mmCIF file of C-alpha atoms in Angstrom:
data_model
loop_
_atom_site.group_PDB
_atom_site.id
_atom_site.type_symbol
_atom_site.label_atom_id
_atom_site.label_comp_id
_atom_site.label_asym_id
_atom_site.label_seq_id
_atom_site.Cartn_x
_atom_site.Cartn_y
_atom_site.Cartn_z
ATOM 1 C CA UNK A 1 52.296 -82.311 -132.241
ATOM 2 C CA UNK A 2 53.287 -79.555 -130.117
ATOM 3 C CA UNK A 3 54.681 -81.037 -126.506
ATOM 4 C CA UNK A 4 55.588 -79.116 -123.037
ATOM 5 C CA UNK A 5 59.128 -78.877 -121.607
ATOM 6 C CA UNK A 6 58.322 -82.147 -119.582
ATOM 7 C CA UNK A 7 57.399 -84.260 -122.253
ATOM 8 C CA UNK A 8 60.030 -83.085 -123.886
ATOM 9 C CA UNK A 9 62.844 -84.100 -121.768
ATOM 10 C CA UNK A 10 60.758 -87.479 -120.923
ATOM 11 C CA UNK A 11 60.703 -88.385 -124.807
ATOM 12 C CA UNK A 12 64.181 -87.418 -125.378
ATOM 13 C CA UNK A 13 65.542 -89.802 -122.481
ATOM 14 C CA UNK A 14 62.980 -92.630 -123.628
ATOM 15 C CA UNK A 15 64.347 -92.369 -127.161
ATOM 16 C CA UNK A 16 61.078 -91.556 -128.851
ATOM 17 C CA UNK A 17 60.082 -88.780 -131.282
ATOM 18 C CA UNK A 18 57.075 -87.733 -128.992
ATOM 19 C CA UNK A 19 55.202 -88.765 -125.912
ATOM 20 C CA UNK A 20 51.729 -87.857 -124.315
ATOM 21 C CA UNK A 21 50.484 -87.559 -121.019
ATOM 22 C CA UNK A 22 49.274 -90.907 -119.526
ATOM 23 C CA UNK A 23 51.847 -92.918 -121.680
ATOM 24 C CA UNK A 24 54.282 -95.618 -120.144
ATOM 25 C CA UNK A 25 57.617 -94.480 -120.620
ATOM 26 C CA UNK A 26 61.123 -96.190 -119.450
ATOM 27 C CA UNK A 27 63.790 -93.196 -119.553
ATOM 28 C CA UNK A 28 67.279 -93.079 -119.104
ATOM 29 C CA UNK A 29 68.050 -91.345 -115.826
ATOM 30 C CA UNK A 30 71.021 -88.525 -115.494
ATOM 31 C CA UNK A 31 71.105 -88.490 -111.678
ATOM 32 C CA UNK A 32 69.966 -91.585 -109.452
ATOM 33 C CA UNK A 33 70.254 -89.983 -105.957
ATOM 34 C CA UNK A 34 69.721 -91.641 -102.212
ATOM 35 C CA UNK A 35 70.757 -90.018 -98.513
ATOM 36 C CA UNK A 36 71.237 -91.538 -95.689
ATOM 37 C CA UNK A 37 67.925 -92.682 -94.510
ATOM 38 C CA UNK A 38 66.641 -93.751 -98.515
ATOM 39 C CA UNK A 39 69.843 -95.043 -99.992
ATOM 40 C CA UNK A 40 70.730 -98.017 -97.131
ATOM 41 C CA UNK A 41 67.230 -99.433 -98.438
ATOM 42 C CA UNK A 42 68.105 -99.034 -102.126
ATOM 43 C CA UNK A 43 71.631 -100.769 -101.333
ATOM 44 C CA UNK A 44 69.903 -103.744 -99.640
ATOM 45 C CA UNK A 45 67.799 -104.084 -102.425
ATOM 46 C CA UNK A 46 70.730 -103.884 -105.378
ATOM 47 C CA UNK A 47 72.251 -106.771 -103.469
ATOM 48 C CA UNK A 48 69.065 -108.469 -103.225
ATOM 49 C CA UNK A 49 68.923 -108.430 -106.970
ATOM 50 C CA UNK A 50 72.039 -109.905 -107.358
ATOM 51 C CA UNK A 51 73.931 -106.681 -108.625
ATOM 52 C CA UNK A 52 77.667 -106.595 -108.536
ATOM 53 C CA UNK A 53 78.148 -102.739 -110.263
ATOM 54 C CA UNK A 54 76.318 -99.574 -110.656
ATOM 55 C CA UNK A 55 75.380 -98.530 -114.156
ATOM 56 C CA UNK A 56 77.612 -95.686 -114.078
ATOM 57 C CA UNK A 57 80.003 -94.712 -110.779
ATOM 58 C CA UNK A 58 79.735 -91.424 -112.124
ATOM 59 C CA UNK A 59 75.638 -91.020 -111.684
ATOM 60 C CA UNK A 60 75.021 -92.632 -108.690
ATOM 61 C CA UNK A 61 75.212 -89.883 -106.166
ATOM 62 C CA UNK A 62 75.018 -90.536 -101.992
ATOM 63 C CA UNK A 63 74.833 -87.539 -99.816
ATOM 64 C CA UNK A 64 74.091 -88.188 -96.054
ATOM 65 C CA UNK A 65 72.515 -85.249 -94.840
ATOM 66 C CA UNK A 66 69.235 -86.024 -93.003
ATOM 67 C CA UNK A 67 70.896 -87.223 -89.786
ATOM 68 C CA UNK A 68 74.629 -86.222 -90.196
ATOM 69 C CA UNK A 69 77.000 -85.235 -88.340
ATOM 70 C CA UNK A 70 75.514 -88.473 -87.004
ATOM 71 C CA UNK A 71 73.283 -87.882 -84.236
ATOM 72 C CA UNK A 72 72.922 -91.048 -82.761
ATOM 73 C CA UNK A 73 74.418 -94.661 -83.211
ATOM 74 C CA UNK A 74 71.151 -95.537 -85.548
ATOM 75 C CA UNK A 75 71.960 -92.867 -87.963
ATOM 76 C CA UNK A 76 76.215 -93.471 -87.550
ATOM 77 C CA UNK A 77 75.063 -97.031 -88.862
ATOM 78 C CA UNK A 78 72.857 -95.652 -91.841
ATOM 79 C CA UNK A 79 75.981 -93.535 -92.813
ATOM 80 C CA UNK A 80 78.191 -96.213 -92.469
ATOM 81 C CA UNK A 81 75.962 -98.206 -94.773
ATOM 82 C CA UNK A 82 76.571 -95.312 -97.571
ATOM 83 C CA UNK A 83 80.198 -94.823 -97.017
ATOM 84 C CA UNK A 84 81.159 -98.627 -97.518
ATOM 85 C CA UNK A 85 79.093 -98.795 -100.635
ATOM 86 C CA UNK A 86 80.748 -95.714 -102.607
ATOM 87 C CA UNK A 87 83.591 -96.912 -101.272
ATOM 88 C CA UNK A 88 82.967 -100.250 -103.094
ATOM 89 C CA UNK A 89 81.593 -99.130 -106.066
ATOM 90 C CA UNK A 90 83.928 -96.446 -106.188
ATOM 91 C CA UNK A 91 81.351 -93.341 -106.894
ATOM 92 C CA UNK A 92 82.599 -90.355 -107.912
ATOM 93 C CA UNK A 93 79.642 -88.650 -106.255
ATOM 94 C CA UNK A 94 79.634 -89.427 -102.450
ATOM 95 C CA UNK A 95 79.917 -86.218 -99.945
ATOM 96 C CA UNK A 96 81.419 -87.214 -96.786
ATOM 97 C CA UNK A 97 80.566 -84.873 -93.564
ATOM 98 C CA UNK A 98 83.198 -81.659 -93.990
ATOM 99 C CA UNK A 99 82.067 -81.781 -97.933
ATOM 100 C CA UNK A 100 78.464 -82.695 -98.302
ATOM 101 C CA UNK A 101 75.476 -79.916 -98.063
ATOM 102 C CA UNK A 102 71.769 -80.601 -97.872
ATOM 103 C CA UNK A 103 71.674 -82.348 -100.846
ATOM 104 C CA UNK A 104 69.113 -80.322 -103.186
ATOM 105 C CA UNK A 105 71.481 -77.236 -102.618
ATOM 106 C CA UNK A 106 74.440 -79.543 -102.996
ATOM 107 C CA UNK A 107 73.749 -81.098 -106.691
ATOM 108 C CA UNK A 108 73.170 -77.861 -108.313
ATOM 109 C CA UNK A 109 75.953 -76.094 -106.758
ATOM 110 C CA UNK A 110 78.225 -78.740 -107.827
ATOM 111 C CA UNK A 111 76.980 -78.986 -111.560
ATOM 112 C CA UNK A 112 75.434 -82.300 -111.253
ATOM 113 C CA UNK A 113 72.432 -81.109 -112.589
ATOM 114 C CA UNK A 114 71.703 -79.365 -115.677
ATOM 115 C CA UNK A 115 68.743 -78.183 -118.002
ATOM 116 C CA UNK A 116 67.464 -81.206 -119.846
ATOM 117 C CA UNK A 117 68.492 -83.495 -117.424
ATOM 118 C CA UNK A 118 66.201 -86.708 -116.056
ATOM 119 C CA UNK A 119 67.089 -86.882 -111.900
ATOM 120 C CA UNK A 120 65.164 -89.417 -109.710
ATOM 121 C CA UNK A 121 65.973 -89.449 -106.174
ATOM 122 C CA UNK A 122 65.108 -91.451 -103.235
ATOM 123 C CA UNK A 123 63.450 -88.134 -101.703
ATOM 124 C CA UNK A 124 60.390 -86.281 -102.060
ATOM 125 C CA UNK A 125 62.070 -82.424 -102.727
ATOM 126 C CA UNK A 126 63.727 -84.103 -105.779
ATOM 127 C CA UNK A 127 61.767 -82.163 -107.976
ATOM 128 C CA UNK A 128 63.817 -79.370 -106.653
ATOM 129 C CA UNK A 129 65.897 -79.830 -109.702
ATOM 130 C CA UNK A 130 63.238 -78.528 -112.011
ATOM 131 C CA UNK A 131 64.289 -74.784 -111.579
ATOM 132 C CA UNK A 132 67.047 -75.651 -113.834
ATOM 133 C CA UNK A 133 64.854 -76.879 -116.558
ATOM 134 C CA UNK A 134 65.221 -80.901 -115.736
ATOM 135 C CA UNK A 135 62.500 -83.246 -115.401
ATOM 136 C CA UNK A 136 63.149 -84.221 -111.488
ATOM 137 C CA UNK A 137 61.127 -85.868 -109.058
ATOM 138 C CA UNK A 138 61.001 -88.467 -105.524
ATOM 139 C CA UNK A 139 60.794 -92.279 -106.019
ATOM 140 C CA UNK A 140 60.910 -94.781 -103.507
ATOM 141 C CA UNK A 141 64.034 -96.630 -102.378
ATOM 142 C CA UNK A 142 63.067 -99.642 -104.783
ATOM 143 C CA UNK A 143 62.854 -97.200 -107.864
ATOM 144 C CA UNK A 144 66.496 -95.938 -106.857
ATOM 145 C CA UNK A 145 67.665 -99.486 -106.386
ATOM 146 C CA UNK A 146 66.667 -100.163 -109.942
ATOM 147 C CA UNK A 147 67.846 -97.308 -111.337
ATOM 148 C CA UNK A 148 71.303 -98.038 -109.943
ATOM 149 C CA UNK A 149 71.451 -101.585 -111.716
ATOM 150 C CA UNK A 150 70.110 -100.572 -114.797
ATOM 151 C CA UNK A 151 70.154 -96.652 -115.464
ATOM 152 C CA UNK A 152 66.358 -96.371 -116.299
ATOM 153 C CA UNK A 153 63.099 -95.669 -114.694
ATOM 154 C CA UNK A 154 59.396 -95.933 -115.651
ATOM 155 C CA UNK A 155 57.212 -92.915 -115.522
ATOM 156 C CA UNK A 156 53.640 -91.939 -116.634
ATOM 157 C CA UNK A 157 53.808 -89.009 -118.612
ATOM 158 C CA UNK A 158 52.383 -86.315 -116.592
ATOM 159 C CA UNK A 159 49.665 -83.600 -117.670
ATOM 160 C CA UNK A 160 51.152 -80.218 -117.386
ATOM 161 C CA UNK A 161 49.404 -77.568 -115.354
ATOM 162 C CA UNK A 162 50.741 -73.731 -116.574
ATOM 163 C CA UNK A 163 51.487 -71.274 -113.935
ATOM 164 C CA UNK A 164 51.738 -67.861 -115.119
ATOM 165 C CA UNK A 165 52.793 -64.731 -112.745
ATOM 166 C CA UNK A 166 52.609 -61.305 -113.542
ATOM 167 C CA UNK A 167 52.478 -58.083 -111.922
ATOM 168 C CA UNK A 168 55.082 -56.365 -109.670
ATOM 169 C CA UNK A 169 56.768 -58.432 -106.295
ATOM 170 C CA UNK A 170 56.108 -56.094 -103.170
ATOM 171 C CA UNK A 171 58.570 -55.402 -100.350
ATOM 172 C CA UNK A 172 59.769 -58.496 -98.689
ATOM 173 C CA UNK A 173 57.874 -61.253 -101.127
ATOM 174 C CA UNK A 174 60.162 -63.858 -102.443
ATOM 175 C CA UNK A 175 59.797 -67.248 -104.317
ATOM 176 C CA UNK A 176 58.590 -68.533 -101.123
ATOM 177 C CA UNK A 177 55.796 -66.481 -100.756
ATOM 178 C CA UNK A 178 54.780 -67.119 -104.632
ATOM 179 C CA UNK A 179 54.791 -71.075 -103.851
ATOM 180 C CA UNK A 180 52.962 -71.027 -100.456
ATOM 181 C CA UNK A 181 50.401 -68.288 -102.074
ATOM 182 C CA UNK A 182 50.173 -71.086 -104.967
ATOM 183 C CA UNK A 183 49.871 -73.879 -102.974
ATOM 184 C CA UNK A 184 47.180 -72.406 -100.478
ATOM 185 C CA UNK A 185 45.351 -71.175 -104.044
ATOM 186 C CA UNK A 186 44.778 -75.106 -105.418
ATOM 187 C CA UNK A 187 45.522 -76.777 -102.106
ATOM 188 C CA UNK A 188 48.211 -80.301 -101.171
ATOM 189 C CA UNK A 189 46.502 -82.332 -103.962
ATOM 190 C CA UNK A 190 46.067 -79.078 -106.694
ATOM 191 C CA UNK A 191 48.562 -80.512 -108.886
ATOM 192 C CA UNK A 192 48.419 -84.061 -107.906
ATOM 193 C CA UNK A 193 50.657 -86.062 -110.491
ATOM 194 C CA UNK A 194 51.033 -83.265 -112.605
ATOM 195 C CA UNK A 195 53.902 -80.960 -114.142
ATOM 196 C CA UNK A 196 53.738 -77.953 -112.138
ATOM 197 C CA UNK A 197 55.423 -75.403 -115.384
ATOM 198 C CA UNK A 198 55.987 -71.880 -113.517
ATOM 199 C CA UNK A 199 56.117 -69.347 -116.281
ATOM 200 C CA UNK A 200 55.579 -65.569 -116.260
ATOM 201 C CA UNK A 201 57.526 -62.607 -116.465
ATOM 202 C CA UNK A 202 57.919 -62.532 -112.380
ATOM 203 C CA UNK A 203 59.447 -66.325 -113.079
ATOM 204 C CA UNK A 204 61.730 -64.554 -115.557
ATOM 205 C CA UNK A 205 62.565 -61.963 -113.022
ATOM 206 C CA UNK A 206 63.393 -64.176 -110.263
ATOM 207 C CA UNK A 207 67.099 -65.669 -109.073
ATOM 208 C CA UNK A 208 68.126 -69.244 -109.424
ATOM 209 C CA UNK A 209 67.920 -69.258 -105.523
ATOM 210 C CA UNK A 210 64.144 -68.636 -105.449
ATOM 211 C CA UNK A 211 63.425 -70.234 -108.806
ATOM 212 C CA UNK A 212 64.836 -73.092 -106.612
ATOM 213 C CA UNK A 213 62.660 -72.569 -103.599
ATOM 214 C CA UNK A 214 59.669 -72.769 -105.847
ATOM 215 C CA UNK A 215 60.340 -75.871 -107.803
ATOM 216 C CA UNK A 216 60.884 -77.870 -104.194
ATOM 217 C CA UNK A 217 57.869 -77.318 -102.741
ATOM 218 C CA UNK A 218 56.257 -78.530 -106.063
ATOM 219 C CA UNK A 219 55.385 -81.928 -104.144
ATOM 220 C CA UNK A 220 53.532 -80.092 -101.394
ATOM 221 C CA UNK A 221 50.828 -79.212 -104.079
ATOM 222 C CA UNK A 222 51.096 -83.051 -104.874
ATOM 223 C CA UNK A 223 53.019 -82.008 -108.417
ATOM 224 C CA UNK A 224 54.799 -85.076 -110.263
ATOM 225 C CA UNK A 225 57.714 -82.309 -110.852
ATOM 226 C CA UNK A 226 57.823 -78.733 -110.923
ATOM 227 C CA UNK A 227 59.689 -77.169 -113.650
ATOM 228 C CA UNK A 228 61.122 -73.601 -115.136
ATOM 229 C CA UNK A 229 62.224 -73.211 -118.591
ATOM 230 C CA UNK A 230 65.809 -72.816 -118.732
ATOM 231 C CA UNK A 231 67.093 -69.113 -119.653
ATOM 232 C CA UNK A 232 69.836 -66.834 -119.218
ATOM 233 C CA UNK A 233 69.717 -66.856 -115.502
ATOM 234 C CA UNK A 234 69.558 -70.552 -115.902
ATOM 235 C CA UNK A 235 72.839 -70.044 -118.432
ATOM 236 C CA UNK A 236 74.571 -67.661 -116.069
ATOM 237 C CA UNK A 237 74.099 -70.054 -113.185
ATOM 238 C CA UNK A 238 75.157 -73.576 -115.023
ATOM 239 C CA UNK A 239 77.751 -72.408 -117.337
ATOM 240 C CA UNK A 240 81.295 -72.780 -115.593
ATOM 241 C CA UNK A 241 79.872 -75.785 -112.831
ATOM 242 C CA UNK A 242 78.227 -77.991 -115.038
ATOM 243 C CA UNK A 243 79.568 -81.252 -115.289
ATOM 244 C CA UNK A 244 77.818 -82.239 -118.560
ATOM 245 C CA UNK A 245 76.576 -80.521 -121.465
ATOM 246 C CA UNK A 246 73.153 -78.966 -120.972
ATOM 247 C CA UNK A 247 70.276 -79.281 -123.416
ATOM 248 C CA UNK A 248 67.993 -76.113 -123.201
ATOM 249 C CA UNK A 249 64.285 -77.029 -123.510
ATOM 250 C CA UNK A 250 61.020 -75.210 -123.918
ATOM 251 C CA UNK A 251 57.346 -76.126 -124.478
ATOM 252 C CA UNK A 252 56.254 -75.249 -127.626
ATOM 253 C CA UNK A 253 53.756 -72.265 -127.628
ATOM 254 C CA UNK A 254 50.512 -74.625 -128.655
ATOM 255 C CA UNK A 255 51.386 -77.014 -126.191
ATOM 256 C CA UNK A 256 48.763 -78.695 -124.351
ATOM 257 C CA UNK A 257 47.785 -77.820 -120.518
ATOM 258 C CA UNK A 258 45.583 -79.664 -118.245
ATOM 259 C CA UNK A 259 44.911 -76.016 -116.986
ATOM 260 C CA UNK A 260 46.548 -72.774 -117.315
ATOM 261 C CA UNK A 261 46.233 -70.459 -114.154
ATOM 262 C CA UNK A 262 47.269 -67.001 -114.139
ATOM 263 C CA UNK A 263 48.453 -65.536 -110.932
ATOM 264 C CA UNK A 264 48.885 -61.918 -110.575
ATOM 265 C CA UNK A 265 51.927 -60.875 -107.931
ATOM 266 C CA UNK A 266 51.258 -57.245 -107.128
ATOM 267 C CA UNK A 267 48.713 -57.850 -104.020
ATOM 268 C CA UNK A 268 50.518 -60.852 -102.821
ATOM 269 C CA UNK A 269 51.673 -60.186 -99.154
ATOM 270 C CA UNK A 270 54.708 -62.608 -97.318
ATOM 271 C CA UNK A 271 52.790 -65.436 -96.552
ATOM 272 C CA UNK A 272 52.497 -67.543 -93.381
ATOM 273 C CA UNK A 273 51.637 -71.346 -93.302
ATOM 274 C CA UNK A 274 49.512 -72.577 -90.380
ATOM 275 C CA UNK A 275 49.673 -75.944 -89.257
ATOM 276 C CA UNK A 276 49.226 -78.665 -90.526
ATOM 277 C CA UNK A 277 49.407 -78.342 -94.097
ATOM 278 C CA UNK A 278 51.722 -75.887 -96.469
ATOM 279 C CA UNK A 279 47.793 -74.925 -98.149
ATOM 280 C CA UNK A 280 46.412 -73.512 -94.662
ATOM 281 C CA UNK A 281 47.999 -70.171 -95.863
ATOM 282 C CA UNK A 282 47.258 -66.446 -94.951
ATOM 283 C CA UNK A 283 49.094 -62.943 -95.605
ATOM 284 C CA UNK A 284 51.110 -62.153 -93.175
ATOM 285 C CA UNK A 285 48.564 -58.994 -92.191
ATOM 286 C CA UNK A 286 46.245 -61.497 -90.865
ATOM 287 C CA UNK A 287 48.304 -63.564 -88.470
ATOM 288 C CA UNK A 288 47.125 -62.170 -85.432
ATOM 289 C CA UNK A 289 49.516 -62.568 -82.209
ATOM 290 C CA UNK A 290 50.981 -66.175 -82.502
ATOM 291 C CA UNK A 291 53.616 -66.320 -79.685
ATOM 292 C CA UNK A 292 56.992 -68.351 -81.000
ATOM 293 C CA UNK A 293 59.712 -70.550 -79.153
ATOM 294 C CA UNK A 294 62.331 -71.393 -81.917
ATOM 295 C CA UNK A 295 62.844 -70.145 -85.598
ATOM 296 C CA UNK A 296 64.459 -72.152 -88.653
ATOM 297 C CA UNK A 297 66.178 -71.026 -91.273
ATOM 298 C CA UNK A 298 67.880 -72.988 -93.659
ATOM 299 C CA UNK A 299 66.728 -76.519 -95.103
ATOM 300 C CA UNK A 300 66.691 -77.263 -98.909
ATOM 301 C CA UNK A 301 63.872 -74.776 -99.420
ATOM 302 C CA UNK A 302 65.514 -71.776 -97.678
ATOM 303 C CA UNK A 303 69.052 -72.368 -97.208
ATOM 304 C CA UNK A 304 70.997 -70.841 -99.459
ATOM 305 C CA UNK A 305 72.778 -67.673 -99.657
ATOM 306 C CA UNK A 306 70.132 -65.058 -100.918
ATOM 307 C CA UNK A 307 67.941 -66.552 -98.085
ATOM 308 C CA UNK A 308 70.695 -65.703 -95.594
ATOM 309 C CA UNK A 309 71.136 -62.245 -96.844
ATOM 310 C CA UNK A 310 67.596 -61.643 -96.749
ATOM 311 C CA UNK A 311 67.557 -63.139 -92.658
ATOM 312 C CA UNK A 312 70.628 -61.036 -92.078
ATOM 313 C CA UNK A 313 69.106 -57.828 -93.327
ATOM 314 C CA UNK A 314 66.375 -58.199 -90.500
ATOM 315 C CA UNK A 315 68.602 -59.332 -88.086
ATOM 316 C CA UNK A 316 71.528 -56.884 -88.646
ATOM 317 C CA UNK A 317 71.626 -54.650 -85.431
ATOM 318 C CA UNK A 318 69.054 -56.841 -83.309
ATOM 319 C CA UNK A 319 68.697 -59.851 -80.986
ATOM 320 C CA UNK A 320 66.640 -62.563 -81.024
ATOM 321 C CA UNK A 321 64.121 -61.793 -78.305
ATOM 322 C CA UNK A 322 64.343 -63.456 -74.711
ATOM 323 C CA UNK A 323 63.158 -67.220 -74.250
ATOM 324 C CA UNK A 324 63.314 -67.542 -78.126
ATOM 325 C CA UNK A 325 65.875 -69.860 -79.969
ATOM 326 C CA UNK A 326 67.220 -69.110 -83.569
ATOM 327 C CA UNK A 327 69.119 -71.711 -85.439
ATOM 328 C CA UNK A 328 70.736 -70.732 -88.623
ATOM 329 C CA UNK A 329 71.764 -73.610 -91.320
ATOM 330 C CA UNK A 330 73.534 -72.736 -94.318
ATOM 331 C CA UNK A 331 72.552 -75.173 -97.030
ATOM 332 C CA UNK A 332 76.188 -76.167 -98.143
ATOM 333 C CA UNK A 333 79.572 -75.656 -96.842
ATOM 334 C CA UNK A 334 79.948 -73.341 -99.976
ATOM 335 C CA UNK A 335 77.286 -71.088 -98.340
ATOM 336 C CA UNK A 336 78.644 -71.253 -95.251
ATOM 337 C CA UNK A 337 81.994 -69.784 -96.539
ATOM 338 C CA UNK A 338 79.892 -67.352 -98.698
ATOM 339 C CA UNK A 339 78.239 -66.028 -95.385
ATOM 340 C CA UNK A 340 81.681 -66.008 -93.777
ATOM 341 C CA UNK A 341 83.043 -63.787 -96.079
ATOM 342 C CA UNK A 342 79.834 -61.185 -96.579
ATOM 343 C CA UNK A 343 79.968 -61.029 -92.510
ATOM 344 C CA UNK A 344 76.378 -62.548 -92.390
ATOM 345 C CA UNK A 345 77.333 -65.097 -89.923
ATOM 346 C CA UNK A 346 78.704 -62.187 -87.349
ATOM 347 C CA UNK A 347 75.230 -60.590 -87.984
ATOM 348 C CA UNK A 348 73.330 -63.805 -86.937
ATOM 349 C CA UNK A 349 75.828 -64.675 -84.110
ATOM 350 C CA UNK A 350 75.534 -60.807 -82.733
ATOM 351 C CA UNK A 351 71.753 -61.297 -82.754
ATOM 352 C CA UNK A 352 72.153 -64.299 -80.762
ATOM 353 C CA UNK A 353 71.449 -66.907 -83.302
ATOM 354 C CA UNK A 354 72.949 -70.427 -83.154
ATOM 355 C CA UNK A 355 74.310 -71.386 -86.851
ATOM 356 C CA UNK A 356 74.905 -74.965 -87.705
ATOM 357 C CA UNK A 357 76.671 -76.948 -90.019
ATOM 358 C CA UNK A 358 74.575 -78.238 -93.066
ATOM 359 C CA UNK A 359 72.090 -80.728 -92.241
ATOM 360 C CA UNK A 360 68.149 -81.397 -92.748
ATOM 361 C CA UNK A 361 68.019 -82.134 -89.026
ATOM 362 C CA UNK A 362 65.343 -79.642 -87.783
ATOM 363 C CA UNK A 363 63.109 -80.196 -91.105
ATOM 364 C CA UNK A 364 62.003 -83.735 -90.382
ATOM 365 C CA UNK A 365 62.288 -83.526 -86.409
ATOM 366 C CA UNK A 366 65.676 -85.304 -86.770
ATOM 367 C CA UNK A 367 68.519 -83.381 -84.381
ATOM 368 C CA UNK A 368 69.359 -79.639 -84.160
ATOM 369 C CA UNK A 369 66.144 -78.399 -83.150
ATOM 370 C CA UNK A 370 63.222 -80.406 -82.158
ATOM 371 C CA UNK A 371 60.188 -79.352 -80.660
ATOM 372 C CA UNK A 372 58.644 -79.926 -77.276
ATOM 373 C CA UNK A 373 54.945 -80.731 -76.549
ATOM 374 C CA UNK A 374 53.154 -76.988 -76.905
ATOM 375 C CA UNK A 375 55.913 -75.300 -78.623
ATOM 376 C CA UNK A 376 55.454 -73.223 -81.658
ATOM 377 C CA UNK A 377 58.076 -72.837 -84.629
ATOM 378 C CA UNK A 378 58.374 -70.485 -87.480
ATOM 379 C CA UNK A 379 60.517 -72.332 -90.414
ATOM 380 C CA UNK A 380 61.463 -71.970 -93.755
ATOM 381 C CA UNK A 381 61.016 -75.292 -94.520
ATOM 382 C CA UNK A 382 58.799 -76.963 -96.477
ATOM 383 C CA UNK A 383 56.635 -78.803 -94.031
ATOM 384 C CA UNK A 384 54.342 -78.462 -90.905
ATOM 385 C CA UNK A 385 52.607 -81.279 -90.882
ATOM 386 C CA UNK A 386 51.376 -82.594 -87.490
ATOM 387 C CA UNK A 387 55.023 -83.709 -85.562
ATOM 388 C CA UNK A 388 57.535 -82.820 -88.219
ATOM 389 C CA UNK A 389 59.522 -81.024 -86.058
ATOM 390 C CA UNK A 390 59.249 -82.870 -82.887
ATOM 391 C CA UNK A 391 56.241 -83.869 -80.431
ATOM 392 C CA UNK A 392 53.084 -84.413 -81.740
ATOM 393 C CA UNK A 393 51.599 -81.286 -80.057
ATOM 394 C CA UNK A 394 53.887 -78.787 -81.559
ATOM 395 C CA UNK A 395 53.300 -76.323 -84.248
ATOM 396 C CA UNK A 396 55.155 -75.684 -87.413
ATOM 397 C CA UNK A 397 54.537 -72.420 -89.376
ATOM 398 C CA UNK A 398 56.343 -71.549 -92.734
ATOM 399 C CA UNK A 399 57.576 -68.498 -94.242
ATOM 400 C CA UNK A 400 59.784 -66.670 -95.766
ATOM 401 C CA UNK A 401 63.558 -66.066 -94.439
ATOM 402 C CA UNK A 402 62.739 -62.387 -93.675
ATOM 403 C CA UNK A 403 59.568 -63.232 -91.983
ATOM 404 C CA UNK A 404 61.084 -65.916 -89.875
ATOM 405 C CA UNK A 405 64.083 -63.651 -88.739
ATOM 406 C CA UNK A 406 61.589 -60.621 -87.950
ATOM 407 C CA UNK A 407 59.901 -63.500 -85.832
ATOM 408 C CA UNK A 408 63.153 -64.055 -84.024
ATOM 409 C CA UNK A 409 63.236 -60.789 -83.015
ATOM 410 C CA UNK A 410 59.726 -60.093 -82.025
ATOM 411 C CA UNK A 411 58.864 -63.351 -80.286
ATOM 412 C CA UNK A 412 55.711 -63.535 -82.106
ATOM 413 C CA UNK A 413 54.977 -64.075 -85.966
ATOM 414 C CA UNK A 414 56.167 -60.551 -87.435
ATOM 415 C CA UNK A 415 56.546 -58.896 -90.543
ATOM 416 C CA UNK A 416 59.981 -57.815 -91.288
ATOM 417 C CA UNK A 417 58.272 -54.235 -92.208
ATOM 418 C CA UNK A 418 57.969 -54.055 -88.143
ATOM 419 C CA UNK A 419 61.636 -54.930 -87.861
ATOM 420 C CA UNK A 420 64.085 -53.976 -90.513
ATOM 421 C CA UNK A 421 64.975 -50.374 -90.601
#
């Protein structure tokens, strides 16, 4: 019986010849991930279960990235729990401040996720790794605790929706615009507990950074996972960095889908998601005059090197508008280092932007960029819910890095075509 790529991966990890949507399966996980918010709860439940050792010291990954570097005593205590557990269990993949990065950029970079994997993480944007052809999804801390003990997790096999992207991308349109457009089209529950399989010639033409951005936001449409069949681009990215052998799955041509949605990309303009949902999207030409107070460029969605290059292309030789803050967060130390080598950091500093060490801080209103009452931000992050970045009466507008950079220069939501030479 034909299967989708998601079904094939789950079947292989369940030790079954085939699975079908709706079936409950228990699968072996390749990676179990926690961060400084969720892992302390998982560690507590791990101990409550009477467990002594994790199932595999190489496959339990802890990344203190949300409130690290520690912003206060409470966050220091949270990170201390991770540090002490990692030391006790001799975890191979614990990443301390100074070597850590935003988890969903760090794990692919470190080769900890490879095509064909099953990855669970106590963080909703764990779906990011689907860009590499892995089944990856967010779980609760108790599910993470169980996986840390047993090395397994259970799932209801999701139905799949196949998205087919065709056409030619216009100027300043990237993966962020494609996924914002898609969420705007189907809504925040348009893919509820379904696999979003992203296909088509446009996807095949995207680099890994844009693919990771798109898979990252599958959860914003309610998706169980986002996934892109691995190809030559994936192989080039994984080879030389993958810590384990990859398995390259693809959907059968006659696999069954709950729906097939075709998206012609030629007319898609840079997208902006207005408050307070990622689905509340408009093309940049229909935004109007929206003054802003802050710009955030970074996060697990758009803090990768290609994102920084696009922002620098707009900011080069320009200045951030007076009374506007522009904060830029390379997602990992390696990305930061590469940005330094390419002169991007100097471009940002010359433009009067503030550049930070990697952290998730502002995305979830944690630190390093909190909004006051009535303030507005343009952010390359993935959520613009009420109070997401600070005061409940502040507003967050989601965009790609080029739009965010142009907005920083003009002090209002702006198209890069208005700013870049």
